[in-house]
CSV table of C-alpha atoms in Angstrom, one decimal:
chain,number,residue,atom,x,y,z
A,1,MET,CA,99.7,77.9,98.4
A,2,ALA,CA,101.7,81.0,97.6
A,3,ASN,CA,103.3,81.8,95.0
A,4,ASN,CA,106.7,81.8,97.0
A,5,VAL,CA,105.5,78.7,99.4
A,6,ILE,CA,107.3,75.4,97.8
A,7,GLN,CA,105.2,72.6,98.6
A,8,PHE,CA,106.5,70.0,100.5
A,9,PRO,CA,106.3,66.9,98.4
A,10,GLY,CA,103.1,64.7,100.0
A,11,ALA,CA,102.0,67.6,101.7
A,12,GLY,CA,98.5,69.3,101.2
A,13,GLY,CA,98.7,72.9,98.9
A,14,GLY,CA,97.8,76.4,100.6
A,15,SER,CA,95.1,78.0,99.8
A,16,GLY,CA,96.7,80.6,97.6
A,17,ARG,CA,95.6,83.4,99.3
A,18,VAL,CA,97.1,86.3,100.0
A,19,ARG,CA,96.8,89.2,103.5
A,20,SER,CA,95.9,92.0,102.9
A,21,CYS,CA,96.6,94.5,105.4
A,22,VAL,CA,98.0,97.4,104.4
A,23,PRO,CA,102.4,97.2,103.9
A,24,GLY,CA,103.1,100.0,106.6
A,25,ALA,CA,99.7,100.8,107.8
A,26,GLY,CA,99.1,101.6,111.1
A,27,VAL,CA,103.5,101.8,111.9
A,28,ARG,CA,103.7,103.8,115.2
A,29,PRO,CA,107.7,106.0,112.6
A,30,PHE,CA,110.0,107.5,115.7
A,31,VAL,CA,112.8,109.7,116.1
A,32,PRO,CA,115.8,109.6,117.8
A,33,GLY,CA,116.3,113.2,119.7
A,34,ALA,CA,112.1,114.1,119.0
A,35,GLY,CA,111.1,114.7,122.2
A,36,ALA,CA,108.9,111.1,120.4
A,37,SER,CA,106.8,109.6,123.9
A,38,ASP,CA,106.3,105.5,124.7
A,39,ASP,CA,103.5,106.8,122.6
A,40,ALA,CA,105.8,107.2,118.8
A,41,ARG,CA,108.2,104.5,119.6
A,42,PRO,CA,107.7,102.3,117.0
A,43,THR,CA,106.1,98.6,115.7
A,44,VAL,CA,107.3,96.4,113.1
A,45,LEU,CA,104.6,95.9,112.0
A,46,LYS,CA,101.9,95.7,108.7
A,47,GLY,CA,99.1,95.1,109.5
A,48,GLU,CA,96.4,97.9,110.4
A,49,ALA,CA,95.9,99.5,113.1
A,50,PRO,CA,92.4,100.0,115.3
A,51,ALA,CA,89.9,101.0,114.1
A,52,ALA,CA,89.5,104.8,116.7
A,53,GLY,CA,87.6,105.7,119.6
A,54,ARG,CA,90.1,104.2,122.2
A,55,PHE,CA,93.8,104.5,124.0
A,56,SER,CA,94.9,102.1,126.3
A,57,THR,CA,96.8,102.9,129.6
A,58,PRO,CA,100.2,102.3,128.3
A,59,GLY,CA,102.0,98.7,128.4
A,60,VAL,CA,103.7,96.4,126.9
A,61,TYR,CA,102.4,92.7,127.0
A,62,GLN,CA,105.3,89.8,127.6
A,63,VAL,CA,103.5,87.4,124.6
A,64,LYS,CA,104.7,83.7,125.1
A,65,ALA,CA,103.6,81.7,122.0
A,66,THR,CA,103.9,78.0,120.9
A,67,LEU,CA,103.4,75.9,118.3
A,68,CYS,CA,100.7,73.6,118.8
A,69,TYR,CA,100.7,69.6,118.6
A,70,CYS,CA,104.9,70.0,117.4
A,71,GLU,CA,107.4,67.6,120.5
A,72,PRO,CA,109.5,68.8,122.1
A,73,ALA,CA,108.1,72.5,121.9
A,74,ILE,CA,108.9,74.8,119.3
A,75,TRP,CA,108.5,78.4,121.6
A,76,ARG,CA,108.8,82.2,121.5
A,77,ARG,CA,108.8,85.6,123.3
A,78,PHE,CA,108.9,89.0,123.0
A,79,LEU,CA,107.3,91.9,123.8
A,80,ILE,CA,104.4,94.3,122.1
A,81,PRO,CA,102.5,97.4,123.1
A,82,ALA,CA,99.3,96.1,124.5
A,83,ASP,CA,97.5,98.5,123.2
A,84,ASP,CA,98.3,97.4,119.4
A,85,SER,CA,95.9,96.0,117.4
A,86,CYS,CA,95.4,91.9,117.5
A,87,ALA,CA,96.8,92.6,113.0
A,88,GLN,CA,99.4,93.7,114.6
A,89,LEU,CA,99.8,90.7,116.4
A,90,ALA,CA,99.9,88.3,113.8
A,91,ASP,CA,102.2,90.3,112.4
A,92,ALA,CA,104.6,90.1,115.2
A,93,LEU,CA,103.9,85.9,115.2
A,94,LEU,CA,104.7,85.4,111.6
A,95,VAL,CA,108.0,87.4,112.0
A,96,ALA,CA,108.2,85.3,115.0
A,97,PHE,CA,108.0,82.5,113.3
A,98,ASP,CA,110.0,83.4,110.8
A,99,TRP,CA,106.8,82.8,108.2
A,100,SER,CA,106.4,84.4,105.3
A,101,GLY,CA,102.4,86.4,105.8
A,102,GLU,CA,101.4,85.2,102.4
A,103,LEU,CA,98.5,83.4,103.9
A,104,VAL,CA,95.2,84.4,105.7
A,105,PHE,CA,95.4,83.3,109.2
A,106,TYR,CA,92.3,83.8,112.3
A,107,PHE,CA,92.8,84.0,116.2
A,108,ARG,CA,90.1,82.5,117.8
A,109,LYS,CA,89.2,82.8,121.7
A,110,ASP,CA,85.9,80.9,123.1
A,111,ALA,CA,82.8,81.8,120.4
A,112,LEU,CA,85.0,86.0,119.1
A,113,PHE,CA,87.0,85.2,116.2
A,114,LEU,CA,89.6,87.6,115.2
A,115,ASP,CA,89.2,87.2,111.6
A,116,ASP,CA,92.1,88.3,109.1
A,117,PRO,CA,90.6,91.2,106.6
A,118,ASP,CA,91.4,88.5,102.9
A,119,LEU,CA,89.7,85.6,105.4
A,120,GLU,CA,86.9,87.7,106.9
A,121,ARG,CA,86.0,89.9,102.9
A,122,LYS,CA,85.7,86.5,101.5
A,123,HIS,CA,84.1,83.9,103.8
A,124,ALA,CA,81.3,86.3,104.1
A,125,HIS,CA,78.5,84.6,103.5
A,126,ILE,CA,79.7,81.4,105.3
A,127,PRO,CA,76.6,80.3,107.5
A,128,ARG,CA,77.7,81.7,111.6
A,129,LEU,CA,76.9,78.4,114.1
A,130,LYS,CA,75.2,80.0,117.4
A,131,GLY,CA,76.9,81.8,119.4
A,132,GLU,CA,79.5,81.9,117.5
A,133,ARG,CA,81.1,86.3,116.9
A,134,HIS,CA,83.4,87.3,114.3
A,135,VAL,CA,85.6,90.4,113.5
A,136,GLY,CA,88.2,92.0,112.1
A,137,ALA,CA,91.4,91.4,113.5
A,138,CYS,CA,92.4,95.2,112.7
A,139,GLU,CA,89.4,96.2,115.1
A,140,LYS,CA,90.7,94.7,117.9
A,141,HIS,CA,93.2,96.0,120.4
A,142,ILE,CA,95.3,92.6,122.5
A,143,ASP,CA,94.1,94.2,125.4
A,144,GLU,CA,91.0,94.2,125.0
A,145,VAL,CA,91.3,90.9,124.0
A,146,LEU,CA,93.6,90.1,125.9
A,147,LYS,CA,94.4,89.9,129.4
A,148,PRO,CA,97.9,88.9,131.7
A,149,GLY,CA,96.8,85.4,132.3
A,150,GLU,CA,94.9,84.3,129.5
A,151,SER,CA,95.6,82.6,126.6
A,152,MET,CA,93.8,82.5,122.6
A,153,SER,CA,94.8,80.3,119.7
A,154,PHE,CA,96.1,81.7,116.0
A,155,PHE,CA,95.8,79.6,113.6
A,156,TYR,CA,97.8,80.2,109.9
A,157,ASP,CA,97.2,78.5,106.9
A,158,MET,CA,94.6,76.8,106.3
A,159,GLU,CA,95.8,73.7,104.0
A,160,ASP,CA,98.9,73.7,107.7
A,161,TYR,CA,96.7,74.0,109.9
A,162,TRP,CA,99.3,75.6,111.5
A,163,GLU,CA,97.5,76.6,115.3
A,164,ILE,CA,99.8,79.0,118.4
A,165,LYS,CA,99.1,79.0,121.6
A,166,VAL,CA,98.9,82.8,122.6
A,167,GLU,CA,99.3,83.7,126.2
A,168,VAL,CA,99.8,87.4,127.5
A,169,GLU,CA,102.0,86.4,130.3
A,170,ARG,CA,102.9,89.6,132.1
A,171,HIS,CA,101.8,93.2,131.6
A,172,ILE,CA,105.0,95.3,132.0
A,173,PRO,CA,105.3,99.6,132.9
A,174,ASP,CA,106.5,101.0,129.5
A,175,GLU,CA,108.9,103.3,132.0
A,176,GLU,CA,110.6,99.8,132.2
A,177,ALA,CA,110.7,98.1,129.1
A,178,PRO,CA,113.2,101.0,127.2
A,179,TYR,CA,113.2,99.4,123.8
A,180,PRO,CA,114.1,101.5,120.7
A,181,PHE,CA,111.4,99.0,119.2
A,182,MET,CA,108.9,96.7,118.8
A,183,PRO,CA,108.1,94.1,118.7
A,184,VAL,CA,111.5,93.1,120.7
A,185,ALA,CA,111.9,88.9,121.1
A,186,LEU,CA,113.6,88.2,124.9
A,187,GLY,CA,114.0,83.7,124.0
A,188,GLY,CA,112.7,81.2,121.7
A,189,ALA,CA,114.0,77.3,121.2
A,190,ARG,CA,114.0,75.4,118.5
A,191,PHE,CA,113.4,75.9,114.3
A,192,SER,CA,110.6,77.0,112.9
A,193,PRO,CA,109.0,74.3,110.4
A,194,PRO,CA,109.1,75.6,107.0
A,195,GLU,CA,105.9,76.4,105.3
A,196,GLY,CA,104.8,74.8,102.6
A,197,VAL,CA,105.7,70.8,104.6
A,198,GLY,CA,102.0,70.3,106.1
A,199,GLY,CA,102.0,70.9,108.3
A,200,ALA,CA,102.0,70.0,112.2
A,201,ILE,CA,102.3,66.1,111.2
A,202,GLY,CA,104.4,66.8,107.9
A,203,TYR,CA,107.2,68.8,110.2
A,204,THR,CA,107.4,65.2,112.0
A,205,ASP,CA,108.0,63.4,108.9
A,206,PHE,CA,110.1,65.4,107.1
A,207,CYS,CA,112.2,65.3,110.7
A,208,TYR,CA,112.1,62.6,111.0
A,209,ALA,CA,113.1,61.9,107.3
A,210,MET,CA,116.0,64.0,107.3
A,211,ALA,CA,117.8,62.8,110.7
A,212,HIS,CA,117.3,59.1,109.3
A,213,PRO,CA,119.3,58.7,105.5
A,214,ASP,CA,117.4,55.6,104.9
A,215,ASP,CA,114.4,56.5,105.1
A,216,PRO,CA,112.3,56.2,101.9
A,217,LEU,CA,111.1,60.1,101.6
A,218,HIS,CA,115.1,61.0,103.1
A,219,ALA,CA,116.4,62.2,99.4
A,220,GLU,CA,113.1,63.2,98.4
A,221,ALA,CA,113.2,65.7,102.4
A,222,GLN,CA,116.9,67.0,101.0
A,223,ASP,CA,115.7,68.1,97.8
A,224,TRP,CA,113.3,69.8,98.4
A,225,TYR,CA,114.4,71.6,102.0
A,226,ASP,CA,118.0,72.7,99.4
A,227,LEU,CA,115.0,75.0,97.2
A,228,LEU,CA,114.4,76.7,100.7
A,229,PRO,CA,116.5,80.4,101.7
A,230,GLU,CA,117.0,78.3,104.9
A,231,GLY,CA,120.8,77.1,105.3
A,232,ARG,CA,121.5,73.7,107.1
A,233,PHE,CA,118.6,72.3,108.4
A,234,ASP,CA,118.3,71.9,111.8
A,235,PRO,CA,115.9,71.3,114.4
A,236,GLU,CA,117.3,72.8,117.8
A,237,HIS,CA,118.9,75.5,116.1
A,238,PHE,CA,117.0,79.1,117.8
A,239,ASP,CA,119.7,82.7,117.5
A,240,ILE,CA,117.0,85.6,119.0
A,241,PHE,CA,119.9,87.7,117.3
A,242,GLU,CA,118.4,86.6,114.3
A,243,MET,CA,114.8,87.0,115.9
A,244,ASN,CA,115.3,90.7,116.5
A,245,GLY,CA,117.1,90.7,113.4
A,246,LEU,CA,113.4,89.7,111.5
A,247,PHE,CA,111.5,92.3,113.3
A,248,ALA,CA,114.0,94.8,113.6
A,249,LEU,CA,114.5,95.0,109.3
A,250,GLU,CA,110.7,95.0,109.5
A,251,LEU,CA,110.8,97.8,111.0
A,252,ILE,CA,113.4,99.2,108.3
A,253,ASP,CA,110.9,98.2,105.4
A,254,SER,CA,108.3,99.4,107.0
A,255,HIS,CA,110.1,103.0,106.8
A,256,GLU,CA,112.8,103.0,104.3
A,257,ALA,CA,112.0,106.1,102.8
A,258,GLU,CA,112.2,108.2,106.7
A,259,LEU,CA,115.2,105.8,107.5
A,260,LEU,CA,117.6,105.9,104.6
A,261,PRO,CA,119.6,108.4,103.0
A,262,GLU,CA,118.6,109.3,99.3
A,263,ASP,CA,122.3,110.3,97.6
A,264,GLU,CA,124.0,107.0,97.2
A,265,ALA,CA,127.4,108.3,98.9
A,266,ASP,CA,125.5,109.0,102.1
A,267,VAL,CA,123.8,105.6,102.2
A,268,ARG,CA,126.8,103.7,102.0
A,269,GLU,CA,128.7,106.1,104.5
A,270,MET,CA,125.5,104.3,107.0
A,271,CYS,CA,126.9,101.5,105.6
A,272,LYS,CA,130.4,102.0,107.0
A,273,LEU,CA,130.0,103.2,110.2
A,274,LEU,CA,127.3,100.1,110.4
A,275,LEU,CA,130.3,98.1,109.4
A,276,ALA,CA,133.2,99.7,112.1
A,277,GLU,CA,130.0,99.4,114.7
A,278,LYS,CA,129.9,95.8,114.7
A,279,LEU,CA,132.9,95.0,114.0
A,280,SER,CA,133.7,96.7,117.8
A,281,SER,CA,131.3,95.5,119.1
A,282,ALA,CA,133.1,91.7,118.4
A,283,ALA,CA,136.1,93.1,119.4
A,284,CYS,CA,134.5,93.9,123.2
A,285,MET,CA,133.2,90.6,122.6
A,286,THR,CA,136.3,88.7,122.0
A,287,THR,CA,137.8,90.9,124.8
A,288,ASP,CA,135.5,89.6,127.6
A,289,PHE,CA,136.0,85.8,126.3
A,290,MET,CA,140.1,86.5,126.2
A,291,ALA,CA,139.0,87.7,130.7
A,292,GLY,CA,137.0,85.1,131.3
A,293,VAL,CA,138.9,82.2,129.6
A,294,TYR,CA,142.2,83.3,129.7
A,295,GLY,CA,142.0,86.2,132.0
A,296,VAL,CA,142.7,89.6,130.7
A,297,SER,CA,142.0,92.0,131.0
A,298,PRO,CA,140.2,94.6,130.0
A,299,SER,CA,141.8,97.8,130.3
A,300,SER,CA,139.1,100.0,132.3
A,301,SER,CA,139.4,98.1,134.8
A,302,GLU,CA,143.4,99.2,135.3
A,303,LYS,CA,144.1,101.5,137.7
Protein backbone atom coordinates (compact mmCIF):
# COMPACT_ATOMS: atom_id res chain seq x y z
CA MET A 1 0.00 0.00 0.00
CA ALA A 2 1.29 3.45 -0.83
CA ASN A 3 2.59 5.48 2.08
CA ASN A 4 -0.38 7.87 2.10
CA VAL A 5 -3.04 5.18 1.63
CA ILE A 6 -4.20 4.23 5.12
CA GLN A 7 -5.16 0.58 5.34
CA PHE A 8 -8.48 -0.44 6.85
CA PRO A 9 -7.90 -2.98 9.66
CA GLY A 10 -8.32 -6.47 8.27
CA ALA A 11 -7.94 -5.41 4.65
CA GLY A 12 -5.07 -6.75 2.57
CA GLY A 13 -1.95 -4.58 2.28
CA GLY A 14 -1.18 -2.85 -1.00
CA SER A 15 1.72 -3.37 -3.33
CA GLY A 16 3.55 -0.15 -2.53
CA ARG A 17 4.31 0.34 -6.21
CA VAL A 18 4.01 3.87 -7.51
CA ARG A 19 2.83 4.88 -10.97
CA SER A 20 5.51 6.15 -13.30
CA CYS A 21 3.59 8.32 -15.77
CA VAL A 22 5.23 11.72 -15.60
CA PRO A 23 2.93 14.38 -14.05
CA GLY A 24 1.94 16.93 -16.62
CA ALA A 25 3.11 14.95 -19.64
CA GLY A 26 0.67 14.83 -22.51
CA VAL A 27 -1.55 17.64 -21.20
CA ARG A 28 -2.66 19.94 -23.99
CA PRO A 29 -2.59 23.61 -22.91
CA PHE A 30 -5.39 26.02 -23.75
CA VAL A 31 -4.92 29.78 -23.87
CA PRO A 32 -8.22 31.70 -24.12
CA GLY A 33 -8.20 34.22 -26.95
CA ALA A 34 -5.06 32.81 -28.55
CA GLY A 35 -6.86 31.24 -31.48
CA ALA A 36 -6.60 27.76 -30.01
CA SER A 37 -8.39 25.02 -31.88
CA ASP A 38 -10.40 22.19 -30.36
CA ASP A 39 -7.18 20.16 -30.40
CA ALA A 40 -5.72 22.64 -27.90
CA ARG A 41 -8.46 22.14 -25.34
CA PRO A 42 -6.75 21.12 -22.11
CA THR A 43 -7.03 17.69 -20.62
CA VAL A 44 -6.89 17.34 -16.88
CA LEU A 45 -4.64 14.33 -16.98
CA LYS A 46 -1.16 13.25 -16.03
CA GLY A 47 -0.70 10.27 -18.35
CA GLU A 48 1.91 10.29 -21.08
CA ALA A 49 0.73 11.15 -24.60
CA PRO A 50 0.24 8.37 -27.14
CA ALA A 51 3.04 7.44 -29.50
CA ALA A 52 3.32 9.73 -32.51
CA GLY A 53 2.18 8.66 -35.93
CA ARG A 54 -1.61 8.57 -35.65
CA PHE A 55 -4.33 11.13 -35.12
CA SER A 56 -8.00 10.21 -34.92
CA THR A 57 -10.82 12.34 -36.24
CA PRO A 58 -11.94 15.03 -33.77
CA GLY A 59 -14.53 14.05 -31.24
CA VAL A 60 -15.40 13.41 -27.64
CA TYR A 61 -16.46 10.18 -25.95
CA GLN A 62 -19.18 10.00 -23.32
CA VAL A 63 -17.93 7.37 -20.89
CA LYS A 64 -19.76 5.58 -18.09
CA ALA A 65 -17.57 3.95 -15.44
CA THR A 66 -19.24 1.50 -13.06
CA LEU A 67 -17.51 -0.05 -10.06
CA CYS A 68 -18.01 -3.82 -10.24
CA TYR A 69 -19.36 -6.04 -7.45
CA CYS A 70 -20.87 -3.13 -5.48
CA GLU A 71 -24.59 -2.90 -4.75
CA PRO A 72 -26.25 -0.47 -5.08
CA ALA A 73 -24.27 0.64 -8.12
CA ILE A 74 -21.46 3.19 -7.82
CA TRP A 75 -20.83 4.91 -11.14
CA ARG A 76 -19.49 8.03 -12.85
CA ARG A 77 -20.20 9.57 -16.27
CA PHE A 78 -17.85 12.01 -17.99
CA LEU A 79 -16.65 13.35 -21.33
CA ILE A 80 -13.10 12.84 -22.57
CA PRO A 81 -11.42 13.45 -25.95
CA ALA A 82 -11.69 10.25 -27.98
CA ASP A 83 -8.07 10.54 -29.12
CA ASP A 84 -6.62 10.79 -25.61
CA SER A 85 -4.37 7.92 -24.58
CA CYS A 86 -5.61 5.05 -22.45
CA ALA A 87 -3.18 6.23 -19.76
CA GLN A 88 -5.04 9.55 -19.76
CA LEU A 89 -8.32 7.64 -19.49
CA ALA A 90 -6.85 5.86 -16.45
CA ASP A 91 -6.03 9.22 -14.89
CA ALA A 92 -9.59 10.41 -15.54
CA LEU A 93 -11.01 7.32 -13.84
CA LEU A 94 -8.77 7.80 -10.81
CA VAL A 95 -9.84 11.44 -10.50
CA ALA A 96 -13.51 10.53 -10.99
CA PHE A 97 -13.36 8.02 -8.14
CA ASP A 98 -11.09 10.29 -6.07
CA TRP A 99 -8.28 7.72 -5.80
CA SER A 100 -4.64 8.70 -5.41
CA GLY A 101 -3.22 6.93 -8.48
CA GLU A 102 -0.20 5.78 -6.47
CA LEU A 103 -0.90 2.10 -7.12
CA VAL A 104 -0.66 0.30 -10.44
CA PHE A 105 -3.45 -0.26 -12.95
CA TYR A 106 -4.20 -2.03 -16.19
CA PHE A 107 -7.03 -2.25 -18.71
CA ARG A 108 -8.26 -5.47 -20.24
CA LYS A 109 -10.36 -5.99 -23.35
CA ASP A 110 -10.55 -9.67 -24.27
CA ALA A 111 -6.91 -10.76 -24.77
CA LEU A 112 -5.57 -7.18 -24.98
CA PHE A 113 -3.94 -5.75 -21.84
CA LEU A 114 -3.09 -2.04 -21.60
CA ASP A 115 -0.59 -1.76 -18.79
CA ASP A 116 0.50 0.96 -16.42
CA PRO A 117 4.17 1.69 -17.32
CA ASP A 118 5.25 0.68 -13.81
CA LEU A 119 3.39 -2.63 -14.04
CA GLU A 120 4.72 -3.18 -17.55
CA ARG A 121 8.32 -2.61 -16.47
CA LYS A 122 8.32 -4.63 -13.26
CA HIS A 123 6.51 -7.66 -14.65
CA ALA A 124 7.97 -7.89 -18.14
CA HIS A 125 9.64 -11.19 -17.15
CA ILE A 126 6.36 -12.93 -16.25
CA PRO A 127 5.33 -15.50 -18.89
CA ARG A 128 2.19 -14.55 -20.81
CA LEU A 129 -0.70 -16.88 -21.50
CA LYS A 130 -1.08 -17.92 -25.10
CA GLY A 131 -2.91 -15.23 -27.04
CA GLU A 132 -2.34 -12.47 -24.48
CA ARG A 133 -1.15 -9.17 -25.91
CA HIS A 134 0.35 -6.55 -23.60
CA VAL A 135 0.74 -2.93 -24.70
CA GLY A 136 1.60 0.17 -22.70
CA ALA A 137 -1.50 2.23 -21.86
CA CYS A 138 0.40 5.31 -23.05
CA GLU A 139 0.76 3.83 -26.52
CA LYS A 140 -2.91 3.46 -27.45
CA HIS A 141 -5.60 6.07 -28.06
CA ILE A 142 -8.99 5.39 -26.50
CA ASP A 143 -10.71 5.27 -29.90
CA GLU A 144 -8.20 2.70 -31.13
CA VAL A 145 -9.46 0.34 -28.45
CA LEU A 146 -13.11 1.26 -27.94
CA LYS A 147 -15.92 2.27 -30.27
CA PRO A 148 -19.34 3.54 -29.09
CA GLY A 149 -21.24 0.71 -27.43
CA GLU A 150 -18.06 -1.19 -26.48
CA SER A 151 -16.52 -1.63 -23.04
CA MET A 152 -13.42 -2.86 -21.27
CA SER A 153 -12.34 -3.45 -17.68
CA PHE A 154 -10.05 -1.22 -15.63
CA PHE A 155 -8.20 -2.80 -12.70
CA TYR A 156 -6.55 -0.73 -9.96
CA ASP A 157 -4.54 -1.74 -6.87
CA MET A 158 -3.32 -5.32 -7.14
CA GLU A 159 -4.24 -5.98 -3.49
CA ASP A 160 -7.74 -4.49 -3.15
CA TYR A 161 -8.18 -5.30 -6.85
CA TRP A 162 -10.83 -2.80 -7.84
CA GLU A 163 -12.51 -3.50 -11.18
CA ILE A 164 -14.37 -0.82 -13.13
CA LYS A 165 -16.44 -1.44 -16.24
CA VAL A 166 -15.58 1.35 -18.70
CA GLU A 167 -18.21 1.79 -21.41
CA VAL A 168 -18.23 4.27 -24.29
CA GLU A 169 -21.87 5.32 -24.51
CA ARG A 170 -21.59 7.61 -27.51
CA HIS A 171 -19.38 9.77 -29.71
CA ILE A 172 -19.98 13.53 -29.69
CA PRO A 173 -18.59 15.96 -32.30
CA ASP A 174 -16.30 18.60 -30.82
CA GLU A 175 -18.67 21.43 -31.72
CA GLU A 176 -21.41 19.83 -29.59
CA ALA A 177 -19.19 19.69 -26.50
CA PRO A 178 -18.00 23.30 -25.98
CA TYR A 179 -16.56 22.78 -22.51
CA PRO A 180 -13.53 24.85 -21.42
CA PHE A 181 -11.58 21.75 -20.37
CA MET A 182 -11.70 17.97 -20.53
CA PRO A 183 -12.56 15.59 -18.90
CA VAL A 184 -15.79 17.06 -17.55
CA ALA A 185 -18.26 15.29 -15.25
CA LEU A 186 -21.83 14.69 -16.39
CA GLY A 187 -23.15 12.65 -13.47
CA GLY A 188 -22.66 9.83 -11.04
CA ALA A 189 -24.08 7.99 -8.06
CA ARG A 190 -22.89 7.27 -4.55
CA PHE A 191 -19.70 7.75 -2.62
CA SER A 192 -16.44 6.30 -3.92
CA PRO A 193 -14.94 3.67 -1.60
CA PRO A 194 -11.82 4.89 0.23
CA GLU A 195 -8.51 3.36 -0.80
CA GLY A 196 -7.26 0.69 1.57
CA VAL A 197 -10.74 -0.48 2.55
CA GLY A 198 -10.15 -3.98 1.17
CA GLY A 199 -11.83 -3.98 -2.23
CA ALA A 200 -15.53 -4.53 -2.92
CA ILE A 201 -15.93 -7.12 -0.16
CA GLY A 202 -14.07 -4.97 2.35
CA TYR A 203 -16.18 -1.95 1.44
CA THR A 204 -19.39 -3.94 1.95
CA ASP A 205 -18.19 -4.98 5.42
CA PHE A 206 -17.09 -1.41 6.15
CA CYS A 207 -20.48 0.07 5.17
CA TYR A 208 -22.29 -2.49 7.34
CA ALA A 209 -20.04 -1.79 10.32
CA MET A 210 -20.47 1.98 9.97
CA ALA A 211 -24.26 1.65 9.75
CA HIS A 212 -24.59 -0.63 12.80
CA PRO A 213 -23.19 0.77 16.07
CA ASP A 214 -23.62 -2.64 17.72
CA ASP A 215 -21.40 -4.35 15.14
CA PRO A 216 -18.06 -5.54 16.63
CA LEU A 217 -16.15 -3.67 13.91
CA HIS A 218 -18.05 -0.39 14.24
CA ALA A 219 -15.61 1.39 16.55
CA GLU A 220 -12.60 0.14 14.61
CA ALA A 221 -14.15 1.19 11.28
CA GLN A 222 -15.03 4.63 12.66
CA ASP A 223 -11.53 5.15 14.07
CA TRP A 224 -9.99 4.17 10.72
CA TYR A 225 -12.27 6.46 8.75
CA ASP A 226 -11.55 9.36 11.09
CA LEU A 227 -7.91 9.15 9.97
CA LEU A 228 -8.95 9.95 6.40
CA PRO A 229 -9.59 13.48 5.08
CA GLU A 230 -13.02 12.48 3.78
CA GLY A 231 -15.36 14.21 6.22
CA ARG A 232 -18.59 12.58 7.42
CA PHE A 233 -19.20 9.17 5.86
CA ASP A 234 -22.30 8.96 3.67
CA PRO A 235 -22.37 6.05 1.18
CA GLU A 236 -25.13 7.79 -0.82
CA HIS A 237 -23.20 11.02 -1.28
CA PHE A 238 -22.27 12.22 -4.76
CA ASP A 239 -21.67 15.80 -5.85
CA ILE A 240 -21.06 16.61 -9.52
CA PHE A 241 -19.56 19.96 -8.52
CA GLU A 242 -16.96 18.17 -6.40
CA MET A 243 -16.12 15.83 -9.28
CA ASN A 244 -15.66 18.70 -11.74
CA GLY A 245 -13.69 20.52 -9.07
CA LEU A 246 -11.28 17.57 -8.88
CA PHE A 247 -10.88 17.59 -12.67
CA ALA A 248 -10.28 21.36 -12.62
CA LEU A 249 -7.71 21.09 -9.81
CA GLU A 250 -5.79 18.49 -11.81
CA LEU A 251 -5.70 20.92 -14.72
CA ILE A 252 -4.52 23.79 -12.52
CA ASP A 253 -1.83 21.61 -10.89
CA SER A 254 -0.57 20.56 -14.32
CA HIS A 255 -0.41 24.16 -15.60
CA GLU A 256 0.28 26.10 -12.41
CA ALA A 257 3.22 28.02 -13.86
CA GLU A 258 1.15 29.10 -16.87
CA LEU A 259 -2.09 29.89 -15.04
CA LEU A 260 -1.02 31.56 -11.80
CA PRO A 261 0.77 34.93 -11.57
CA GLU A 262 4.21 35.00 -9.98
CA ASP A 263 3.64 38.26 -8.12
CA GLU A 264 1.96 37.79 -4.72
CA ALA A 265 -0.21 40.89 -5.14
CA ASP A 266 -1.49 39.57 -8.47
CA VAL A 267 -2.29 36.22 -6.85
CA ARG A 268 -4.26 37.99 -4.11
CA GLU A 269 -6.16 40.01 -6.72
CA MET A 270 -6.97 36.84 -8.66
CA CYS A 271 -8.25 35.18 -5.47
CA LYS A 272 -10.49 38.17 -4.73
CA LEU A 273 -11.93 38.16 -8.24
CA LEU A 274 -12.62 34.43 -8.06
CA LEU A 275 -14.26 34.80 -4.64
CA ALA A 276 -16.38 37.69 -5.93
CA GLU A 277 -17.47 35.56 -8.89
CA LYS A 278 -18.40 32.69 -6.59
CA LEU A 279 -20.39 34.96 -4.26
CA SER A 280 -22.15 36.51 -7.24
CA SER A 281 -23.05 33.06 -8.56
CA ALA A 282 -24.42 32.06 -5.14
CA ALA A 283 -26.51 35.25 -4.99
CA CYS A 284 -27.96 34.59 -8.45
CA MET A 285 -28.81 31.01 -7.49
CA THR A 286 -30.55 32.31 -4.34
CA THR A 287 -32.53 34.80 -6.46
CA ASP A 288 -33.67 31.99 -8.76
CA PHE A 289 -34.67 29.92 -5.71
CA MET A 290 -36.70 32.78 -4.23
CA ALA A 291 -38.39 33.35 -7.57
CA GLY A 292 -39.46 29.72 -7.67
CA VAL A 293 -40.56 29.41 -4.04
CA TYR A 294 -41.83 32.87 -3.13
CA GLY A 295 -42.71 34.31 -6.50
CA VAL A 296 -40.07 37.04 -6.24
CA SER A 297 -39.30 38.10 -9.81
CA PRO A 298 -35.71 38.83 -10.83
CA SER A 299 -35.23 42.42 -11.96
CA SER A 300 -34.38 41.32 -15.52
CA SER A 301 -37.98 40.12 -15.97
CA GLU A 302 -39.49 43.51 -15.14
CA LYS A 303 -40.97 45.58 -17.94
